[in-house]
Short mmCIF file of C-alpha atoms and ligand atoms in Angstrom, two decimals:
data_model
loop_
_atom_site.label_atom_id
_atom_site.label_comp_id
_atom_site.label_asym_id
_atom_site.label_seq_id
_atom_site.Cartn_x
_atom_site.Cartn_y
_atom_site.Cartn_z
CA UNK U 1461 -28.78 48.50 11.28
CA UNK U 1462 -28.58 44.71 11.67
CA UNK U 1463 -28.57 44.46 7.91
CA UNK U 1464 -25.69 46.85 7.57
CA UNK U 1465 -23.67 44.87 10.15
CA UNK U 1466 -24.41 41.69 8.05
CA UNK U 1467 -23.38 43.31 4.76
CA UNK U 1468 -20.20 44.35 6.56
CA UNK U 1469 -19.57 40.85 7.96
CA UNK U 1470 -20.22 39.07 4.72
CA UNK U 1471 -18.41 41.59 2.36
CA UNK U 1472 -15.58 39.95 0.37
CA UNK U 1473 -12.13 40.36 1.71
CA UNK U 1474 -10.84 41.56 -1.69
CA UNK U 1475 -10.85 44.97 -3.29
CA UNK U 1476 -12.48 45.12 -6.74
CA UNK U 1477 -10.66 46.21 -9.89
CA UNK U 1478 -11.63 49.83 -10.08
CA UNK U 1479 -13.08 49.77 -13.66
CA UNK U 1480 -16.77 49.61 -12.58
CA UNK U 1481 -17.39 46.48 -14.72
CA UNK U 1482 -18.86 43.06 -13.93
CA UNK U 1483 -20.77 44.15 -10.88
CA UNK U 1484 -22.66 40.88 -11.54
CA UNK U 1485 -21.10 37.87 -13.39
CA UNK U 1486 -20.67 38.66 -17.10
CA UNK U 1487 -23.03 36.93 -19.54
CA UNK U 1488 -22.48 36.33 -23.22
CA UNK U 1489 -21.29 33.98 -25.93
CA UNK U 1490 -17.76 32.79 -26.69
CA UNK U 1491 -16.40 30.72 -29.56
CA UNK U 1492 -13.89 28.36 -27.89
CA UNK U 1493 -15.76 25.32 -26.40
CA UNK U 1494 -17.86 24.54 -29.36
CA UNK U 1495 -15.88 25.90 -32.30
CA UNK U 1496 -12.23 25.60 -31.04
CA UNK U 1497 -9.79 26.44 -33.81
CA UNK U 1498 -11.84 25.62 -36.92
CA UNK U 1499 -10.30 27.77 -39.57
CA UNK U 1500 -11.23 25.98 -42.77
CA UNK U 1501 -14.20 27.99 -43.99
CA UNK U 1502 -14.51 26.10 -47.23
CA UNK U 1503 -15.07 22.76 -45.58
CA UNK U 1504 -16.92 24.14 -42.46
CA UNK U 1505 -18.56 27.34 -43.47
CA UNK U 1506 -20.92 27.42 -40.60
CA UNK U 1507 -18.31 26.69 -37.97
CA UNK U 1508 -15.10 28.40 -38.85
CA UNK U 1509 -13.95 31.35 -36.74
CA UNK U 1510 -14.94 34.19 -39.17
CA UNK U 1511 -16.74 37.37 -39.68
CA UNK U 1512 -19.85 35.54 -40.93
CA UNK U 1513 -19.91 33.37 -37.72
CA UNK U 1514 -19.78 36.43 -35.55
CA UNK U 1515 -22.42 38.35 -37.49
CA UNK U 1516 -24.77 35.34 -37.62
CA UNK U 1517 -24.34 34.84 -33.81
CA UNK U 1518 -24.87 38.56 -33.17
CA UNK U 1519 -28.10 38.45 -35.11
CA UNK U 1520 -29.33 35.31 -33.26
CA UNK U 1521 -28.38 36.68 -29.86
CA UNK U 1522 -30.84 39.50 -30.48
CA UNK U 1523 -33.56 37.75 -32.48
CA UNK U 1524 -33.77 34.70 -30.16
CA UNK U 1525 -33.90 36.68 -26.98
CA UNK U 1526 -30.44 36.01 -25.54
CA UNK U 1527 -29.49 39.72 -25.32
CA UNK U 1528 -32.85 40.44 -23.53
CA UNK U 1529 -32.13 37.74 -20.97
CA UNK U 1530 -28.72 39.46 -20.25
CA UNK U 1531 -26.29 37.69 -22.53
CA UNK U 1532 -24.53 40.85 -23.79
CA UNK U 1533 -20.95 39.95 -24.68
CA UNK U 1534 -20.06 38.35 -27.95
CA UNK U 1535 -16.53 37.07 -27.81
CA UNK U 1536 -13.97 35.62 -30.23
CA UNK U 1537 -11.56 33.23 -28.56
CA UNK U 1538 -8.37 31.98 -30.06
CA UNK U 1539 -7.58 31.48 -33.73
CA UNK U 1540 -8.61 34.90 -35.19
CA UNK U 1541 -5.11 36.11 -36.05
CA UNK U 1542 -2.60 35.93 -38.89
CA UNK U 1543 0.54 34.15 -37.83
CA UNK U 1544 2.69 37.28 -38.20
CA UNK U 1545 2.34 40.97 -37.26
CA UNK U 1546 2.28 43.68 -39.85
CA UNK U 1547 5.41 45.82 -40.63
CA UNK U 1548 4.45 48.19 -37.87
CA UNK U 1549 4.34 45.38 -35.47
CA UNK U 1550 0.54 45.34 -35.13
CA UNK U 1551 -1.70 42.33 -34.74
CA UNK U 1552 -3.46 41.40 -37.92
CA UNK U 1553 -6.77 39.46 -37.99
CA UNK U 1554 -6.91 36.53 -40.48
CA UNK U 1555 -7.28 38.19 -43.86
CA UNK U 1556 -9.50 35.66 -45.38
CA UNK U 1557 -11.75 35.00 -42.44
CA UNK U 1558 -12.05 38.56 -41.31
CA UNK U 1559 -11.85 40.35 -44.68
CA UNK U 1560 -13.11 43.73 -43.22
CA UNK U 1561 -10.96 43.74 -40.14
CA UNK U 1562 -11.91 43.80 -36.47
CA UNK U 1563 -13.29 47.36 -36.24
CA UNK U 1564 -15.96 46.37 -38.73
CA UNK U 1565 -16.89 43.39 -36.47
CA UNK U 1566 -16.95 45.76 -33.45
CA UNK U 1567 -19.26 48.13 -35.31
CA UNK U 1568 -21.62 45.34 -36.24
CA UNK U 1569 -21.69 43.90 -32.71
CA UNK U 1570 -22.25 47.41 -31.19
CA UNK U 1571 -24.99 48.19 -33.79
CA UNK U 1572 -26.94 45.23 -32.32
CA UNK U 1573 -26.59 46.58 -28.84
CA UNK U 1574 -24.10 43.85 -27.85
CA UNK U 1575 -20.54 44.18 -26.56
CA UNK U 1576 -17.35 42.86 -28.20
CA UNK U 1577 -15.07 40.30 -26.51
CA UNK U 1578 -11.56 39.50 -27.71
CA UNK U 1579 -8.82 36.84 -26.88
CA UNK U 1580 -5.16 37.29 -26.59
CA UNK U 1581 -2.39 35.55 -24.58
CA UNK U 1582 0.05 37.16 -22.19
CA UNK U 1583 2.88 34.99 -23.42
CA UNK U 1584 4.91 34.77 -26.68
CA UNK U 1585 2.13 32.85 -28.42
CA UNK U 1586 -1.53 32.08 -27.86
CA UNK U 1587 -2.33 28.50 -26.84
CA UNK U 1588 -3.09 27.65 -30.46
CA UNK U 1589 0.22 29.19 -31.71
CA UNK U 1590 -0.70 32.71 -32.93
CA UNK U 1591 1.17 35.79 -31.80
CA UNK U 1592 0.85 36.66 -28.09
CA UNK U 1593 1.22 40.08 -26.53
CA UNK U 1594 4.50 39.67 -24.67
CA UNK U 1595 6.84 42.50 -25.55
CA UNK U 1596 4.09 44.34 -27.51
CA UNK U 1597 1.69 45.09 -24.67
CA UNK U 1598 1.30 48.81 -25.39
CA UNK U 1599 0.87 48.53 -29.15
CA UNK U 1600 -1.67 45.70 -28.73
CA UNK U 1601 -3.67 47.60 -26.15
CA UNK U 1602 -3.81 50.60 -28.57
CA UNK U 1603 -5.00 48.24 -31.25
CA UNK U 1604 -7.76 46.87 -28.99
CA UNK U 1605 -8.81 50.41 -28.12
CA UNK U 1606 -8.88 51.35 -31.81
CA UNK U 1607 -11.10 48.29 -32.44
CA UNK U 1608 -13.34 49.31 -29.61
CA UNK U 1609 -13.32 46.00 -27.69
CA UNK U 1610 -15.23 45.74 -24.41
CA UNK U 1611 -13.84 42.50 -22.99
CA UNK U 1612 -10.40 40.94 -23.15
CA UNK U 1613 -9.76 37.34 -22.13
CA UNK U 1614 -5.96 37.24 -21.56
CA UNK U 1615 -4.66 33.63 -21.69
CA UNK U 1616 -1.54 32.34 -20.15
CA UNK U 1617 0.25 29.93 -22.59
CA UNK U 1618 3.96 30.33 -23.39
CA UNK U 1619 4.89 32.34 -20.22
CA UNK U 1620 6.29 31.27 -16.93
CA UNK U 1621 3.36 31.32 -14.45
CA UNK U 1622 5.62 32.87 -11.83
CA UNK U 1623 5.87 36.07 -13.92
CA UNK U 1624 2.04 36.33 -13.86
CA UNK U 1625 1.89 37.89 -10.42
CA UNK U 1626 3.39 40.97 -11.78
CA UNK U 1627 2.56 40.68 -15.54
CA UNK U 1628 -1.24 40.42 -15.27
CA UNK U 1629 -1.58 43.47 -12.95
CA UNK U 1630 0.80 45.51 -15.07
CA UNK U 1631 -1.22 44.71 -18.29
CA UNK U 1632 -4.41 45.47 -16.46
CA UNK U 1633 -3.10 48.88 -15.37
CA UNK U 1634 -2.20 49.69 -19.02
CA UNK U 1635 -5.75 48.63 -20.07
CA UNK U 1636 -7.34 50.84 -17.42
CA UNK U 1637 -5.19 53.73 -18.32
CA UNK U 1638 -6.66 53.84 -21.82
CA UNK U 1639 -9.89 55.20 -20.39
CA UNK U 1640 -11.89 52.61 -22.36
CA UNK U 1641 -13.92 50.29 -20.22
CA UNK U 1642 -12.61 46.81 -20.96
CA UNK U 1643 -13.63 43.86 -18.86
CA UNK U 1644 -10.41 42.01 -17.91
CA UNK U 1645 -10.58 38.23 -17.82
CA UNK U 1646 -7.33 36.69 -16.46
CA UNK U 1647 -6.34 33.04 -16.94
CA UNK U 1648 -3.60 33.67 -14.40
CA UNK U 1649 -4.85 31.47 -11.58
CA UNK U 1650 -5.46 28.47 -13.91
CA UNK U 1651 -1.85 28.26 -15.02
CA UNK U 1652 -0.57 28.61 -11.47
CA UNK U 1653 -3.00 26.04 -10.05
CA UNK U 1654 -1.87 23.62 -12.79
CA UNK U 1655 1.79 24.03 -11.62
CA UNK U 1656 0.69 23.73 -7.97
CA UNK U 1657 1.66 27.35 -7.30
CA UNK U 1658 -0.81 28.80 -4.79
CA UNK U 1659 -2.41 31.82 -6.64
CA UNK U 1660 -2.73 35.08 -4.73
CA UNK U 1661 -6.48 35.39 -5.12
CA UNK U 1662 -6.62 38.66 -3.22
CA UNK U 1663 -4.39 40.16 -5.88
CA UNK U 1664 -6.33 38.49 -8.74
CA UNK U 1665 -9.54 39.88 -7.42
CA UNK U 1666 -7.92 43.26 -7.12
CA UNK U 1667 -6.65 43.36 -10.70
CA UNK U 1668 -9.06 41.22 -12.79
CA UNK U 1669 -12.79 41.06 -13.36
CA UNK U 1670 -12.56 37.30 -13.95
CA UNK U 1671 -10.06 34.74 -12.83
CA UNK U 1672 -10.12 31.42 -14.75
CA UNK U 1673 -9.29 29.03 -12.00
CA UNK U 1674 -8.87 25.52 -13.38
CA UNK U 1675 -8.90 23.06 -16.38
CA UNK U 1676 -10.49 23.77 -19.71
CA UNK U 1677 -14.05 22.45 -19.81
CA UNK U 1678 -14.65 19.75 -22.31
CA UNK U 1679 -17.95 18.60 -23.77
CA UNK U 1680 -18.73 15.88 -21.21
CA UNK U 1681 -20.39 15.06 -17.89
CA UNK U 1682 -16.96 13.81 -16.69
CA UNK U 1683 -15.33 17.10 -17.31
CA UNK U 1684 -18.23 19.12 -15.86
CA UNK U 1685 -18.24 17.10 -12.68
CA UNK U 1686 -14.48 17.23 -12.37
CA UNK U 1687 -14.64 20.99 -12.35
CA UNK U 1688 -17.60 21.03 -9.85
CA UNK U 1689 -15.64 18.78 -7.59
CA UNK U 1690 -12.58 21.02 -7.72
CA UNK U 1691 -14.63 24.08 -6.94
CA UNK U 1692 -16.31 22.33 -4.06
CA UNK U 1693 -13.01 21.04 -2.66
CA UNK U 1694 -11.30 24.38 -2.93
CA UNK U 1695 -14.19 26.66 -2.03
CA UNK U 1696 -12.74 27.85 1.19
CA UNK U 1697 -9.86 29.61 -0.52
CA UNK U 1698 -11.83 30.71 -3.62
CA UNK U 1699 -15.36 31.90 -2.66
CA UNK U 1700 -14.16 34.63 -0.29
CA UNK U 1701 -12.58 36.52 -3.23
CA UNK U 1702 -15.64 36.58 -5.42
CA UNK U 1703 -17.84 39.66 -5.34
CA UNK U 1704 -19.13 42.52 -7.41
CA UNK U 1705 -16.36 43.36 -9.92
CA UNK U 1706 -14.35 40.16 -9.57
CA UNK U 1707 -15.52 36.62 -10.06
CA UNK U 1708 -14.17 33.06 -10.09
CA UNK U 1709 -14.52 31.53 -13.56
CA UNK U 1710 -15.17 27.73 -13.86
CA UNK U 1711 -15.20 28.13 -17.65
CA UNK U 1712 -17.84 28.12 -20.41
CA UNK U 1713 -21.33 26.58 -20.60
CA UNK U 1714 -21.54 23.29 -22.41
CA UNK U 1715 -25.28 23.59 -22.73
CA UNK U 1716 -26.63 22.92 -26.30
CA UNK U 1717 -23.77 20.77 -27.48
CA UNK U 1718 -23.11 17.10 -27.87
CA UNK U 1719 -21.86 15.83 -24.44
CA UNK U 1720 -24.57 16.69 -21.93
CA UNK U 1721 -28.11 15.31 -21.56
CA UNK U 1722 -30.87 17.77 -20.80
CA UNK U 1723 -30.67 16.84 -17.11
CA UNK U 1724 -26.89 17.25 -17.03
CA UNK U 1725 -27.34 20.64 -18.80
CA UNK U 1726 -29.65 21.68 -16.00
CA UNK U 1727 -26.98 20.69 -13.46
CA UNK U 1728 -24.44 22.99 -15.08
CA UNK U 1729 -26.80 25.92 -15.25
CA UNK U 1730 -27.88 25.49 -11.60
CA UNK U 1731 -24.32 25.10 -10.26
CA UNK U 1732 -22.96 28.03 -12.33
CA UNK U 1733 -25.76 30.13 -10.90
CA UNK U 1734 -24.79 29.12 -7.41
CA UNK U 1735 -21.12 29.74 -8.01
CA UNK U 1736 -21.74 33.26 -9.33
CA UNK U 1737 -19.90 32.14 -12.49
CA UNK U 1738 -19.80 34.03 -15.73
CA UNK U 1739 -22.43 32.57 -18.14
CA UNK U 1740 -20.62 32.19 -21.44
CA UNK U 1741 -22.58 30.21 -23.89
CA UNK U 1742 -20.61 28.34 -26.53
CA UNK U 1743 -22.93 26.58 -28.88
CA UNK U 1744 -24.41 27.14 -32.37
CA UNK U 1745 -27.37 29.30 -31.69
CA UNK U 1746 -28.79 28.56 -35.18
CA UNK U 1747 -29.21 24.83 -34.46
CA UNK U 1748 -29.61 24.60 -30.60
CA UNK U 1749 -32.44 22.36 -29.49
CA UNK U 1750 -35.35 24.15 -27.78
CA UNK U 1751 -35.01 22.27 -24.51
CA UNK U 1752 -31.38 23.54 -24.20
CA UNK U 1753 -32.35 27.05 -25.13
CA UNK U 1754 -34.97 27.05 -22.58
CA UNK U 1755 -32.43 26.17 -19.91
CA UNK U 1756 -30.14 29.01 -21.03
CA UNK U 1757 -32.99 31.49 -21.02
CA UNK U 1758 -34.43 30.42 -17.69
CA UNK U 1759 -34.95 33.94 -16.07
CA UNK U 1760 -35.32 32.64 -12.51
CA UNK U 1761 -31.93 30.92 -12.72
CA UNK U 1762 -30.29 33.85 -14.41
CA UNK U 1763 -31.59 36.01 -11.56
CA UNK U 1764 -29.87 33.72 -9.06
CA UNK U 1765 -26.59 33.96 -11.00
CA UNK U 1766 -26.92 37.78 -11.25
CA UNK U 1767 -28.04 38.29 -7.60
CA UNK U 1768 -26.76 41.59 -6.43
CA UNK U 1769 -25.49 40.38 -3.13
CA UNK U 1770 -22.78 38.91 -5.21
CA UNK U 1771 -21.90 36.21 -2.81
CA UNK U 1772 -20.47 33.00 -4.35
CA UNK U 1773 -22.40 29.88 -3.14
CA UNK U 1774 -20.95 26.77 -1.66
CA UNK U 1775 -21.16 22.98 -1.75
CA UNK U 1776 -22.65 22.52 1.71
CA UNK U 1777 -23.44 18.85 1.84
CA UNK U 1778 -22.57 15.52 0.36
CA UNK U 1779 -24.33 12.22 0.89
CA UNK U 1780 -22.70 8.98 -0.20
CA UNK U 1781 -24.81 5.87 -0.73
CA UNK U 1782 -23.02 2.60 -1.46
CA UNK U 1783 -20.42 3.47 -4.13
CA UNK U 1784 -19.50 6.86 -5.50
CA UNK U 1785 -22.08 6.59 -8.20
CA UNK U 1786 -24.85 7.15 -5.67
CA UNK U 1787 -23.37 10.39 -4.45
CA UNK U 1788 -25.64 13.33 -3.95
CA UNK U 1789 -24.54 17.00 -3.26
CA UNK U 1790 -26.20 20.08 -1.96
CA UNK U 1791 -25.07 23.57 -3.23
CA UNK U 1792 -26.39 26.63 -1.63
CA UNK U 1793 -26.22 30.36 -2.34
CA UNK U 1794 -27.50 33.15 -0.11
CA UNK U 1795 -29.41 35.80 -2.08
CA UNK U 1796 -29.87 39.58 -1.57
CA UNK U 1797 -33.52 39.23 -0.53
CA UNK U 1798 -32.77 36.85 2.30
CA UNK U 1799 -33.73 33.80 0.31
CA UNK U 1800 -31.55 30.78 -0.62
CA UNK U 1801 -30.88 29.03 -3.90
CA UNK U 1802 -30.45 25.36 -3.20
CA UNK U 1803 -29.29 22.76 -5.87
CA UNK U 1804 -29.51 19.06 -5.15
CA UNK U 1805 -27.31 17.33 -7.58
CA UNK U 1806 -27.48 13.51 -8.05
CA UNK U 1807 -24.60 11.48 -9.49
CA UNK U 1808 -26.64 8.33 -9.72
CA UNK U 1809 -26.85 6.51 -13.04
CA UNK U 1810 -28.96 3.52 -12.03
CA UNK U 1811 -32.18 4.29 -13.83
CA UNK U 1812 -34.99 5.77 -11.74
CA UNK U 1813 -35.25 9.18 -10.11
CA UNK U 1814 -34.40 8.48 -6.45
CA UNK U 1815 -35.86 10.38 -3.49
CA UNK U 1816 -33.77 11.64 -0.61
CA UNK U 1817 -34.59 13.48 2.63
CA UNK U 1818 -32.82 16.37 4.24
CA UNK U 1819 -33.10 18.28 7.53
CA UNK U 1820 -32.64 22.04 7.77
CA UNK U 1821 -29.24 21.20 9.35
CA UNK U 1822 -28.20 19.10 6.33
CA UNK U 1823 -29.10 22.12 4.13
CA UNK U 1824 -27.50 24.61 6.48
CA UNK U 1825 -30.63 26.77 6.48
CA UNK U 1826 -31.85 28.90 9.28
CA UNK U 1827 -34.72 27.28 11.20
CA UNK U 1828 -37.80 28.80 9.57
CA UNK U 1829 -40.89 27.97 7.51
CA UNK U 1830 -40.30 28.34 3.85
CA UNK U 1831 -42.06 28.61 0.59
CA UNK U 1832 -40.13 26.46 -1.87
CA UNK U 1833 -40.17 27.33 -5.56
CA UNK U 1834 -38.74 24.90 -8.13
CA UNK U 1835 -36.67 27.07 -10.51
CA UNK U 1836 -37.08 24.53 -13.36
CA UNK U 1837 -40.87 24.65 -12.74
CA UNK U 1838 -41.22 20.83 -12.68
CA UNK U 1839 -42.95 20.93 -9.38
CA UNK U 1840 -45.65 23.05 -7.81
CA UNK U 1841 -44.66 25.61 -5.23
CA UNK U 1842 -44.64 23.85 -1.79
CA UNK U 1843 -44.51 24.88 1.77
CA UNK U 1844 -42.03 23.38 4.21
CA UNK U 1845 -42.25 23.85 7.89
CA UNK U 1846 -38.56 23.50 8.56
CA UNK U 1847 -38.96 20.87 11.26
CA UNK U 1848 -39.89 17.82 9.11
CA UNK U 1849 -37.47 16.35 6.53
CA UNK U 1850 -37.50 17.93 3.15
CA UNK U 1851 -37.89 15.34 0.39
CA UNK U 1852 -36.38 15.72 -2.98
CA UNK U 1853 -36.62 13.29 -5.99
CA UNK U 1854 -33.84 13.74 -8.47
CA UNK U 1855 -33.33 12.30 -11.94
CA UNK U 1856 -30.06 10.32 -12.58
CA UNK U 1857 -27.16 12.72 -13.19
CA UNK U 1858 -29.65 15.56 -12.69
CA UNK U 1859 -30.59 18.34 -10.38
CA UNK U 1860 -33.48 19.87 -8.42
CA UNK U 1861 -33.05 23.53 -8.11
CA UNK U 1862 -35.12 25.44 -5.57
CA UNK U 1863 -35.45 28.85 -4.10
CA UNK U 1864 -36.26 28.70 -0.39
CA UNK U 1865 -38.10 31.90 0.70
CA UNK U 1866 -38.56 32.17 4.44
CA UNK U 1867 -41.99 32.99 5.76
CA UNK U 1868 -40.33 34.76 8.69
CA UNK U 1869 -39.80 38.52 8.15
CA UNK U 1870 -36.59 39.62 6.71
CA UNK U 1871 -35.43 41.17 9.98
CA UNK U 1872 -36.12 37.92 11.85
CA UNK U 1873 -33.98 36.02 9.39
CA UNK U 1874 -31.17 38.49 9.58
CA UNK U 1875 -31.42 38.42 13.31
CA UNK U 1876 -31.14 34.58 13.33
CA UNK U 1877 -28.31 34.67 10.77
CA UNK U 1878 -26.30 37.35 12.73
CA UNK U 1879 -26.64 35.37 15.89
CA UNK U 1880 -25.47 32.22 14.04
CA UNK U 1881 -22.48 34.17 12.63
CA UNK U 1882 -21.54 35.68 15.92
CA UNK U 1883 -21.82 32.29 17.55
CA UNK U 1884 -19.53 30.88 14.86
CA UNK U 1885 -17.07 33.61 15.35
CA UNK U 1886 -16.98 33.08 19.11
CA UNK U 1887 -16.53 29.25 18.57
CA UNK U 1888 -13.72 29.81 16.16
C1 GLA P 170 -6.60 27.67 -23.38
C2 GLA P 170 -7.77 28.26 -22.67
C3 GLA P 170 -9.06 27.96 -23.43
C4 GLA P 170 -8.95 28.53 -24.80
C5 GLA P 170 -7.71 27.97 -25.53
C6 GLA P 170 -7.52 28.60 -26.88
O1 GLA P 170 -6.62 26.24 -23.34
O2 GLA P 170 -7.84 27.75 -21.38
O3 GLA P 170 -10.14 28.52 -22.72
O4 GLA P 170 -8.92 29.87 -24.79
O5 GLA P 170 -6.58 28.15 -24.72
O6 GLA P 170 -6.35 28.10 -27.52
#
């Protein structure tokens, strides 16, 4: 009973898009972050946006264990189109780079047990200047259904963000009306946030499976931490709208590329798990280094990301030393089984791994005894009695990512948590 009350109390305030998709955050691979708009296949045969790239990636997603780990969507981002529509007004994939058309790509992807993701833009043009859907919504949706796509990222360049409040829901309704299950990823909030228009997140959650919230991620620690800071600073208005069927989207994973060290890559994987973010790899799976691959395939961390309670985690604490470079953050996510995923992120860059101590209060944990598992398996499992300080030693620009499992019974934890929540409600 207590558990039912808790589920009721913690349930998201939004109503999910009723297409039954994305009950946990989508996982897959997407071209943009690593491959952008590379279209010269003669100069860059392994990197250009083309049939051969997609087929090669599909093969690797299966043979290298990514599909088994849950990465099921294979998506083409911008730069797949011819610059003009055909004489019937239909979108045409680039004839040289996709010589067999998109249905052939879909068939190949589906034959591997994967799902097919596509990109378009709600405005007149895509961000890279290819034809957008505006004015051709119905014909384009029919084309996508003919091609048997499973996922659509609808970008928001070349359109007034004010129009999005109506335009994105309308487009989503047309998509739903086709009867084909197509995951709907909306860039709607990102363009409104950019223009300082407060997005209606309840409506976004109602109409979209994903809402891209903020800046494009770039291949650097600076870009990653800027996005993390924005999500932490705005979590009160974002997190309540995430839940099964509708998630916030801090953008693609950089892991495996040029800009992040192994420790920094671990930070992204941990924080994206806490944020219940889509896990969209964007790297060359043929050349990825094993230490990055291991991070992407870490099953314990994927399990946190995919946790069925579907509650987006929060940045619950910040500690500043002298100067912003010695900043440390605690990110926490409550999980279905009553345990907690806790990421301790260090922004230090002065050489050694530093140790820091935290109380249960700092970590906003219920007072209990815990078994603590290191999700990156760098440390042995330890016990923590909940009364002494919990000590963590973190590499520079790195993370320690733990699962805290209470030794109290589930019902005792729920009891404590409900009491805390009721107390908070009374105090508020
Ligand atoms: C925008 C989006 C990116 C990517 C590019 C493609 O910038 O935010 O994620 O899709 O367009 O042009």
